CSV table of C-alpha atoms and ligand atoms in Angstrom, one decimal:
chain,number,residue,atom,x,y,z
A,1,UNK,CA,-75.7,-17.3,-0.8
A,2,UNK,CA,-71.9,-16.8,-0.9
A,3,UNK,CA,-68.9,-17.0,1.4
A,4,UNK,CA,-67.0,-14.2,1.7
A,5,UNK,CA,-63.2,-15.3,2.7
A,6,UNK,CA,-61.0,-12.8,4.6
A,7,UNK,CA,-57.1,-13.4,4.3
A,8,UNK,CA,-54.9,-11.4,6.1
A,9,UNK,CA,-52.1,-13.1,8.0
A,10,UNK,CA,-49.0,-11.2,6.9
A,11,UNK,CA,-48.0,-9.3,3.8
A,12,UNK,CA,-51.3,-10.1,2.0
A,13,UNK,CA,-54.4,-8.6,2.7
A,14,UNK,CA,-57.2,-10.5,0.3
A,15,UNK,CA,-61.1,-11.2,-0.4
A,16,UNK,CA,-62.6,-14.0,-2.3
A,17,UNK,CA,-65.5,-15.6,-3.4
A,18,UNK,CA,-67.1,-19.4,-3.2
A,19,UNK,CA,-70.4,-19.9,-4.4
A,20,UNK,CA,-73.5,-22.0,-2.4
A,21,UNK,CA,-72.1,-24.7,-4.4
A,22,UNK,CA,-68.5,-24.2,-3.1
A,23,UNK,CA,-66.9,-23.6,-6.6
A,24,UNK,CA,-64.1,-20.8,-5.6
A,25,UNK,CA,-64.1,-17.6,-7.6
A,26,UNK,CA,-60.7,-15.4,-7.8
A,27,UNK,CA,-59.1,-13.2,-5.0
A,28,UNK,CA,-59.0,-9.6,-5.2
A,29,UNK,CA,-55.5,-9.3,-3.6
A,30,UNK,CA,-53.2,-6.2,-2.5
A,31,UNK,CA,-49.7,-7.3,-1.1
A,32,UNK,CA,-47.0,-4.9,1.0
A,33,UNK,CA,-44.2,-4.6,-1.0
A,34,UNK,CA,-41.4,-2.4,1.3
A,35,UNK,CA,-39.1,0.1,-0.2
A,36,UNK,CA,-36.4,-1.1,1.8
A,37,UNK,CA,-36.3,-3.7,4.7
A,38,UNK,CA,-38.6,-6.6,5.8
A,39,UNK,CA,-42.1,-7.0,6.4
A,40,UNK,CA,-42.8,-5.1,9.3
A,41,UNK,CA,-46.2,-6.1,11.4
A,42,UNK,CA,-47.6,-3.1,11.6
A,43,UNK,CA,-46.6,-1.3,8.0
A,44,UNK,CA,-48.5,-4.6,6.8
A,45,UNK,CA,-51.3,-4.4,9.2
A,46,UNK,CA,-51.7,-0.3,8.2
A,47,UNK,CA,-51.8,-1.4,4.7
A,48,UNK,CA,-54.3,-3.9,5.0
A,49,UNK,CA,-56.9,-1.2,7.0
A,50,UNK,CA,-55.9,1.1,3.7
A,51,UNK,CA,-56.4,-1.7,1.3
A,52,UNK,CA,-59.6,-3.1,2.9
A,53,UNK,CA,-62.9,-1.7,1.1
A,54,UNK,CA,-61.6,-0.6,-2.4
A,55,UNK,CA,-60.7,-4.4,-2.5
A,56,UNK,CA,-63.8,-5.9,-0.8
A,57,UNK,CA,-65.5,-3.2,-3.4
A,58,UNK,CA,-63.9,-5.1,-6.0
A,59,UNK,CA,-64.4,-8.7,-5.2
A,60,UNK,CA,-67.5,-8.1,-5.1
A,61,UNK,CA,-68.4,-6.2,-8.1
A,62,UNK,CA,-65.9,-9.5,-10.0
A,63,UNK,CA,-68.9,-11.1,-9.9
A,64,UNK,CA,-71.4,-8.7,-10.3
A,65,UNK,CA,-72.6,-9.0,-5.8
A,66,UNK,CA,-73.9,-6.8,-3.9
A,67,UNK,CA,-73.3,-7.2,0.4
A,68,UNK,CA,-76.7,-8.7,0.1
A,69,UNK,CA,-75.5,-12.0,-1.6
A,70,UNK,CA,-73.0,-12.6,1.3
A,71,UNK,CA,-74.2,-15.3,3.8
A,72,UNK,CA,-71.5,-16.0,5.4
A,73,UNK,CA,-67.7,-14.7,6.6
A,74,UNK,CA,-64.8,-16.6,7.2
A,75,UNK,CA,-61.9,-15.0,8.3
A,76,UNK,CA,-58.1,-16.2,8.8
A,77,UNK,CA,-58.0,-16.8,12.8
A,78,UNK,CA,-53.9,-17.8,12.6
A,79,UNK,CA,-51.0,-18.5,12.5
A,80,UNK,CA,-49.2,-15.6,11.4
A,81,UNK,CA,-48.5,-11.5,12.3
A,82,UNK,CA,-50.5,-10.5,15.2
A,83,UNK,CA,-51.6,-6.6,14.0
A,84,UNK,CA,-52.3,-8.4,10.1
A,85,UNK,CA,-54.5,-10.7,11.8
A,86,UNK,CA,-56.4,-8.4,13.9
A,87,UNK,CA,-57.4,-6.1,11.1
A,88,UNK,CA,-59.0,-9.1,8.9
A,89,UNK,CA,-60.8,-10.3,11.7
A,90,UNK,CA,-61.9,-7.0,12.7
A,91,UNK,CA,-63.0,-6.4,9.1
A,92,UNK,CA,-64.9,-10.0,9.1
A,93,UNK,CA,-66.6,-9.0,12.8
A,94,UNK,CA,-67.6,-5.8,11.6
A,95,UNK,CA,-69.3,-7.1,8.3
A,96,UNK,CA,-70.7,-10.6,10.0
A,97,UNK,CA,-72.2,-7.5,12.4
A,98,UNK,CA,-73.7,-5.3,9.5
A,99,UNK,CA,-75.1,-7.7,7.8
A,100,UNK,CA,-76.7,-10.4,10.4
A,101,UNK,CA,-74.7,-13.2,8.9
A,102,UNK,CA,-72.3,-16.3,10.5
A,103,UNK,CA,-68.8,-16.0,11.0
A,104,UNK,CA,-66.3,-18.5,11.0
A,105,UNK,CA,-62.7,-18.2,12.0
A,106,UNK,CA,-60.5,-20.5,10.0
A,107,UNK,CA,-56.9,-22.1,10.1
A,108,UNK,CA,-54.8,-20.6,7.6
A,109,UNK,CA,-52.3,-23.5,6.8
A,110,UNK,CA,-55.5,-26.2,6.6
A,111,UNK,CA,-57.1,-23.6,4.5
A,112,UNK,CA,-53.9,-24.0,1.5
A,113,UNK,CA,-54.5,-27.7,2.0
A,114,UNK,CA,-57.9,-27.4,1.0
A,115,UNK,CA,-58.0,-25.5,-1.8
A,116,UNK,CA,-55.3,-27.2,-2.9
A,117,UNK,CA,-57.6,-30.7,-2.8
A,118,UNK,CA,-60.2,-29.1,-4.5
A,119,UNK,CA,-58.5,-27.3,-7.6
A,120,UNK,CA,-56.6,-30.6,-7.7
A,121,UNK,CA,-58.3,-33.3,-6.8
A,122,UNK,CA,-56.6,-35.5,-4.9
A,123,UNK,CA,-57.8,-36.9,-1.6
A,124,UNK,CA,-55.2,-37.9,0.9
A,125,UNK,CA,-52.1,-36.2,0.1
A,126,UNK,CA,-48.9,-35.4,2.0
A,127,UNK,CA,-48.9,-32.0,1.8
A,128,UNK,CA,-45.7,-29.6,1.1
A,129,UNK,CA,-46.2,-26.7,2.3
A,130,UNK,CA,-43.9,-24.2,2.0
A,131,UNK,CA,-44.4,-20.2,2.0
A,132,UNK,CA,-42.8,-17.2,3.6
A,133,UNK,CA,-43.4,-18.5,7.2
A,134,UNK,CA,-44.2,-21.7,7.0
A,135,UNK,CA,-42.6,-24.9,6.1
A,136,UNK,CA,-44.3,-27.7,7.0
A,137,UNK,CA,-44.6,-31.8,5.6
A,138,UNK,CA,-48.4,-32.8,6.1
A,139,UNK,CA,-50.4,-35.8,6.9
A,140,UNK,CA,-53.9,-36.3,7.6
A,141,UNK,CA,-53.8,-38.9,10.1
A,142,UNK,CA,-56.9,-39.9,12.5
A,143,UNK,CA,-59.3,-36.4,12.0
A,144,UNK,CA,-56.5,-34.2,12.0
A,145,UNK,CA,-53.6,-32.8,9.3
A,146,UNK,CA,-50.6,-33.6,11.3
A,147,UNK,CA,-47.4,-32.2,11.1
A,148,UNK,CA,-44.4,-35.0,10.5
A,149,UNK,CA,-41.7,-32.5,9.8
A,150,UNK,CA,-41.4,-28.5,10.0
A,151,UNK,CA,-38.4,-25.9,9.7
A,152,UNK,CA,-37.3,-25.6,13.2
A,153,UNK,CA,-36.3,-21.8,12.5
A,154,UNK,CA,-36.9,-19.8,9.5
A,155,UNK,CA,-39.9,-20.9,6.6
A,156,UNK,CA,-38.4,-21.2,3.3
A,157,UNK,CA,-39.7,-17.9,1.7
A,158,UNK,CA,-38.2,-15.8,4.6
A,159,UNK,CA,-35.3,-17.2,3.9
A,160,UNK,CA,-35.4,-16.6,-0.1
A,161,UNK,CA,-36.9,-13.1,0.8
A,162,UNK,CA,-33.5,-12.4,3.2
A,163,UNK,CA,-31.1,-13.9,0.7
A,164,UNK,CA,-32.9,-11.5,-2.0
A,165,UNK,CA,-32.6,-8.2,0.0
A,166,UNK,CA,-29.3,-8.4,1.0
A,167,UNK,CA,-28.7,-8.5,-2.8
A,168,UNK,CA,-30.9,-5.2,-3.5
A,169,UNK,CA,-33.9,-7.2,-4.5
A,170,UNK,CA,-37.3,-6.4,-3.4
A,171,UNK,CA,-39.9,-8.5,-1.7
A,172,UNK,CA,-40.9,-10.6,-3.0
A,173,UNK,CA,-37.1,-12.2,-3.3
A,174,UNK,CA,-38.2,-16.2,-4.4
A,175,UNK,CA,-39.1,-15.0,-8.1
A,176,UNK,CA,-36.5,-13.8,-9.1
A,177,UNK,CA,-34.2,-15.8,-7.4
A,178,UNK,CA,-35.9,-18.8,-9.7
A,179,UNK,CA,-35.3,-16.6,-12.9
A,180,UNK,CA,-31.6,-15.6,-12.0
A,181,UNK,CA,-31.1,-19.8,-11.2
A,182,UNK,CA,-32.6,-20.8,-14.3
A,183,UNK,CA,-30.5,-18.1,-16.2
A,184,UNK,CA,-27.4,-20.2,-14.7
A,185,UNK,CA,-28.2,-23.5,-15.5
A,186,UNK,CA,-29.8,-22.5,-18.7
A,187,UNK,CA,-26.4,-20.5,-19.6
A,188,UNK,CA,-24.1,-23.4,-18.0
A,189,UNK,CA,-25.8,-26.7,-18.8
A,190,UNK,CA,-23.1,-28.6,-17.4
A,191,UNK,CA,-22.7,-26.6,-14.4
A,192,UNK,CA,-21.4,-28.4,-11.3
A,193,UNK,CA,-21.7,-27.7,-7.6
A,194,UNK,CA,-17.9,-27.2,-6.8
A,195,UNK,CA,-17.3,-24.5,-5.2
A,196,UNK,CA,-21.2,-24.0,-4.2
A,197,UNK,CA,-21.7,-26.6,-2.4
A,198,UNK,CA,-24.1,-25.3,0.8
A,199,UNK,CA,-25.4,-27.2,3.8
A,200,UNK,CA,-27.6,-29.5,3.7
A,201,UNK,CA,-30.8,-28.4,5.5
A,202,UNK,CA,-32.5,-31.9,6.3
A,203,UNK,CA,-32.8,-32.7,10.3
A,204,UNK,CA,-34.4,-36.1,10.7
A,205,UNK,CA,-37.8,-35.4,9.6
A,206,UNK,CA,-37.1,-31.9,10.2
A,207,UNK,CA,-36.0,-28.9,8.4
A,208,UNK,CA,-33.5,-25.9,8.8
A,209,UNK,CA,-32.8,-22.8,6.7
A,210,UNK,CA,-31.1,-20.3,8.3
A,211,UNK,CA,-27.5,-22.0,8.2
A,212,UNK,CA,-27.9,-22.1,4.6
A,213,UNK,CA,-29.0,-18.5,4.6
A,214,UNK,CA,-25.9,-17.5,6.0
A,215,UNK,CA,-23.5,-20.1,3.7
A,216,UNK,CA,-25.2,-18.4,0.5
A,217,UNK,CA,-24.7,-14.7,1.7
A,218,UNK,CA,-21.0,-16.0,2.3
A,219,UNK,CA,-20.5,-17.6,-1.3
A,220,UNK,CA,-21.7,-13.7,-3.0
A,221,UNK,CA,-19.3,-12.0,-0.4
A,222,UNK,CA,-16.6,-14.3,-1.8
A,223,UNK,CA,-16.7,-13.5,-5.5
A,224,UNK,CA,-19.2,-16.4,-7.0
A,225,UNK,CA,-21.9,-15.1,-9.2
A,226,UNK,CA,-24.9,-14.2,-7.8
A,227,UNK,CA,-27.1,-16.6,-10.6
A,228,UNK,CA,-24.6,-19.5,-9.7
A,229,UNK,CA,-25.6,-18.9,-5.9
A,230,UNK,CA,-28.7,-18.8,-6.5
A,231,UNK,CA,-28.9,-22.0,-8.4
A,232,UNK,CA,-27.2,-23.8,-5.7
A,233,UNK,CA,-29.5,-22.4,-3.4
A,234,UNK,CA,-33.0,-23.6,-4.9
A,235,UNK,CA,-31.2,-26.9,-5.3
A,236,UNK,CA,-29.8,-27.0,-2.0
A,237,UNK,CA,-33.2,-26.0,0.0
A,238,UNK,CA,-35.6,-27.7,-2.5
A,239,UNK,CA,-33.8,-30.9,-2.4
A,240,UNK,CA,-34.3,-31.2,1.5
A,241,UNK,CA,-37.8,-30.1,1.1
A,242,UNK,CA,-38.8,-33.4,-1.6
A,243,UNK,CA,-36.7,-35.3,1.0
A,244,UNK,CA,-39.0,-34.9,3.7
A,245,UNK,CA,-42.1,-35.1,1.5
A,246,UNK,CA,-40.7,-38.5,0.3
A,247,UNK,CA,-39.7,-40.2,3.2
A,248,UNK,CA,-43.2,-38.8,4.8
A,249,UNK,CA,-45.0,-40.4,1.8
A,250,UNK,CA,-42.7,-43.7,3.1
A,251,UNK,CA,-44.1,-43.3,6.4
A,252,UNK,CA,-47.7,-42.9,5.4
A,253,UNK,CA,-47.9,-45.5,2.5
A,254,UNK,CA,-49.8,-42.2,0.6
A,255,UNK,CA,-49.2,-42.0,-3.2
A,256,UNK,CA,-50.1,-38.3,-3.8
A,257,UNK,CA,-48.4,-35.3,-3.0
A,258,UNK,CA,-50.0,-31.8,-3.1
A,259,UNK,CA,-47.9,-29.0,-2.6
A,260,UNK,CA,-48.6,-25.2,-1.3
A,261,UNK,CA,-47.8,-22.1,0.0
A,262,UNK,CA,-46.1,-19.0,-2.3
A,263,UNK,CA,-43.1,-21.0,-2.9
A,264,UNK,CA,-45.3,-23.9,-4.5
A,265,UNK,CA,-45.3,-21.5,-7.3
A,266,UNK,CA,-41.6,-22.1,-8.3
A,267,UNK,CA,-41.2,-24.1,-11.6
A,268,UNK,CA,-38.1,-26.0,-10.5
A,269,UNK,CA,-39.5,-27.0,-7.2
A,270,UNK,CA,-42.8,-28.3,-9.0
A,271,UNK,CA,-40.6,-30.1,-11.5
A,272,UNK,CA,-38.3,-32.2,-8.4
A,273,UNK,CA,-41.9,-33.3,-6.8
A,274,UNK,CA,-42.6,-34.5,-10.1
A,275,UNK,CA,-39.4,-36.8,-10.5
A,276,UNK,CA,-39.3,-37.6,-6.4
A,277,UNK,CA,-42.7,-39.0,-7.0
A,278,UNK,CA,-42.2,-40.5,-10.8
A,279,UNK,CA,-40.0,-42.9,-9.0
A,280,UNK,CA,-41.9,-44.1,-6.5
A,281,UNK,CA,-45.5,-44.5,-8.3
A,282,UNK,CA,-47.2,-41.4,-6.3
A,283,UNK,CA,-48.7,-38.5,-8.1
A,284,UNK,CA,-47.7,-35.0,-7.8
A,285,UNK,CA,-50.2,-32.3,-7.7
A,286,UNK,CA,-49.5,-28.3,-7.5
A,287,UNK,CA,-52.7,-25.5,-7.5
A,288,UNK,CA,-52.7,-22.8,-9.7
A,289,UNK,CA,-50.5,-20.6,-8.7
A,290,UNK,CA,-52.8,-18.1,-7.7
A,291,UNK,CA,-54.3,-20.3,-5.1
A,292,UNK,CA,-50.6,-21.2,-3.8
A,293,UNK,CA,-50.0,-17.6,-2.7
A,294,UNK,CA,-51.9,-17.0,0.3
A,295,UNK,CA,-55.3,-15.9,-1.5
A,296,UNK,CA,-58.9,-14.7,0.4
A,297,UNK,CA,-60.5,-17.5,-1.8
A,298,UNK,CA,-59.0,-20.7,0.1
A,299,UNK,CA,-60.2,-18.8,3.3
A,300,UNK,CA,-63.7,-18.7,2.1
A,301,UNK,CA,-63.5,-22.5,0.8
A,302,UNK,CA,-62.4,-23.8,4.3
A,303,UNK,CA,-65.4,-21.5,5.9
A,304,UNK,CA,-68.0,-23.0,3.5
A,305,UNK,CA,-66.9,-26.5,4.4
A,306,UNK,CA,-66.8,-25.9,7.8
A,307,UNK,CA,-70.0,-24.6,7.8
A,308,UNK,CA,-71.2,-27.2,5.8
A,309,UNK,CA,-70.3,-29.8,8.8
A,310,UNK,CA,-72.1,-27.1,11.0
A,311,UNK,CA,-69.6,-25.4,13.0
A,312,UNK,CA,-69.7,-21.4,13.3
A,313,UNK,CA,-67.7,-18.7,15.4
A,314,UNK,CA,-69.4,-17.1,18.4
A,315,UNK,CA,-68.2,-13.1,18.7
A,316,UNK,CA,-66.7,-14.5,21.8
A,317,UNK,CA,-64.4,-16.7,20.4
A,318,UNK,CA,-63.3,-15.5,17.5
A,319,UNK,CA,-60.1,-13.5,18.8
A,320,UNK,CA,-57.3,-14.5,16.4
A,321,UNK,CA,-54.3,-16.6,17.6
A,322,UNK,CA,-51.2,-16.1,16.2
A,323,UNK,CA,-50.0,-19.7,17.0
A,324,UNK,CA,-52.7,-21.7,16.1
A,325,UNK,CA,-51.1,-24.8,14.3
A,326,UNK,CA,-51.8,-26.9,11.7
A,327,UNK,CA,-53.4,-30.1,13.7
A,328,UNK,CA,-55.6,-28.1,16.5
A,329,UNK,CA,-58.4,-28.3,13.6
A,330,UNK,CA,-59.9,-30.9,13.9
A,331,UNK,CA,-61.1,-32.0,10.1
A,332,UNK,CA,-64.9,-32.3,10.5
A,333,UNK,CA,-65.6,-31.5,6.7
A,334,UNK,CA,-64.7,-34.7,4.6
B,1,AMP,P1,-47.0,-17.0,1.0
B,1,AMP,O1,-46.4,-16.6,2.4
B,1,AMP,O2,-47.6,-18.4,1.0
B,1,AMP,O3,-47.9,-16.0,0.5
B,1,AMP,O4,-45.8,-17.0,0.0
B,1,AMP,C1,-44.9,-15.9,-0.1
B,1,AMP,C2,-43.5,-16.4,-0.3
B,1,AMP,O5,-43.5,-17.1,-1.6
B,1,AMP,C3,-42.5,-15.3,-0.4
B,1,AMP,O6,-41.4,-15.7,0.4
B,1,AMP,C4,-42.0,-15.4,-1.9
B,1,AMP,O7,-40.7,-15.0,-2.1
B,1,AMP,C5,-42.3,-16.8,-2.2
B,1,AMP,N1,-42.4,-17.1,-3.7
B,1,AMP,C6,-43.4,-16.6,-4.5
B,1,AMP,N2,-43.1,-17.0,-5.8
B,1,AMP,C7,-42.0,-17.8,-5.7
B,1,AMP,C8,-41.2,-18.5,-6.7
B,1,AMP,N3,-41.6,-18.5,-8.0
B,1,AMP,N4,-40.1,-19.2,-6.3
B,1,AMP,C9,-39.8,-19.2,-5.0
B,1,AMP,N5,-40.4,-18.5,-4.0
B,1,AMP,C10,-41.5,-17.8,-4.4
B,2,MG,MG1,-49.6,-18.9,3.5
């Protein structure tokens, strides 16, 4: 039997596939671009209930399955967008219901650690994690991934996202931001920061973007090109990002590091993990991209191992909870 995994904690509304060996299969994914403006909860969470069953229709016939093969649904329970979470686990209720099969609510943030593991695999890694909402340095420590540093305001891709729309360019903003830094540097090899230098986002173990945000928006309103921002930016933001992830990997003694999250897709980000960890004889992993954007596939991998260890969600408790953070799971699975 397969697991059917339910993602739908902001802009993404997603369904993928593991097998009953736990080998993950590709998402069939719709995503809420907006005309103009942010992501707003309940746009998102009105496009997900649109999306829903020509998707599910089509992650299922991607391999061939009928509702019949499904044994089991796992669902995102949080963190994210209240109305977005609602409608996934309302979809996984209704089709746990239907068809007389488990359900199991999962944590989204342990869920990119996961797949991230598996399509990598590395063992104990500091994780980070960095997407639209979240940004987050990881450790598993004692039966639990435990955060050791976190944004304390805005998660990196928001910020990207913000910095993109106030310069006409649609959600998602972190692509092309990365195209428009690498056509700087690429153009102006021996460019320097003067004149774009930013803050510096690092708080202890800690993280901040939102002073940055407001520095870059200042350095386009004063006349510097918007591919020179934009550079300093990714170099700015990532720097402080491999910071924490190295002096976590300090802490821990660990000698892997796994990123995730949508902005684990960015080449130049990859590419600094890679040096950080060059230097200090740790490894530096990074998922397929596919699997670093949130994806319904990671979903179903965390049900299936949680299931595996034997733990399911009664009707009863499987309300979603948009706080739900990253060590309140406890890791019975490995
Ligand atoms: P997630 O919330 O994990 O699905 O990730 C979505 C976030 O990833 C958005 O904020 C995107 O702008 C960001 N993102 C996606 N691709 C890239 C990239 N190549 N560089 C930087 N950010 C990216
Ligand atoms: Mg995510």
């Amino acid at each position: 039997m397969w697991t059917l995994g339910i993602e739908s904690t902001a802009h993404t509304l997603s369904f993928g596939l593991i097998d009953k060996n736990g080998i993950p299969f590709p998402s069939s994914t719709s995503t809420i671009k907006p005309e103009k403006g942010g992501i707003h909860p309940r746009e998102a969470a009105d496009h997900h209930k649109a999306a829903a069953s020509e998707l599910l229709a089509s992650a299922l016939a991607s391999q061939s399955l009928s509702p019949l093969d499904i044994g089991a649904i796992a669902y995102s329970q949080g963190p994210g967008l209240g109305p977005c979470l609602r409608v996934g686990a309302s979809i996984a209720r209704g089709l746990a219901a239907k068809f007389d099969v488990p359900l199991i609510g999962v944590n989204h943030c342990v869920a990119h650690i996961e797949i991230g593991r598996q399509q990598c695999g590395c063992d104990d890694p500091v994780l980070l994690y960095v997407s639209g909402g979240n940004t987050q340095v990881i450790a598993r420590l004692e039966g639990k991934y435990r955060v050791l540093g976190e944004t304390l305001d805005i998660g990196i891709g928001n910020m990207l996202d913000k910095f993109a729309r106030a310069q006409g360019i649609p959600f998602p903003g972190g692509p092309v931001i990365e195209k428009l830094a690498k056509k700087w540097i690429d153009d102006n090899p021996n460019a320097t920061m003067e004149g774009l230098e930013l803050p510096y986002a690092v708080r202890g173990m800690d993280l901040a973007f939102s002073g940055v945000l407001t520095a870059a928006l200042r350095l386009v309103n004063s006349g510097k090109p918007l591919e020179a921002v934009c550079w300093s930016l990714q170099e700015h933001v990532f720097s402080a990002c491999v910071e924490v992830a190295e002096r976590a990997l300090a802490h821990t003694g660990k000698t892997e590091l796994l990123l995730g999250g949508g902005v684990a897709c960015n080449t130049r980000l990859r590419t600094m993990c890679t040096l950080m960890c060059e230097e200090r004889e740790a490894t530096s992993f990074a998922p397929p991209r596919m699997y670093c954007i949130d994806n319904g596939t990671m979903i179903g991998l965390l049900g299936h191992l949680e299931m595996g260890a034997g733990r399911v969600t009664e009707f009863d408790k499987s309300a979603i909870d948009q706080y739900l953070r990253t060590d309140q799971t406890p890791i019975i699975w490995a």
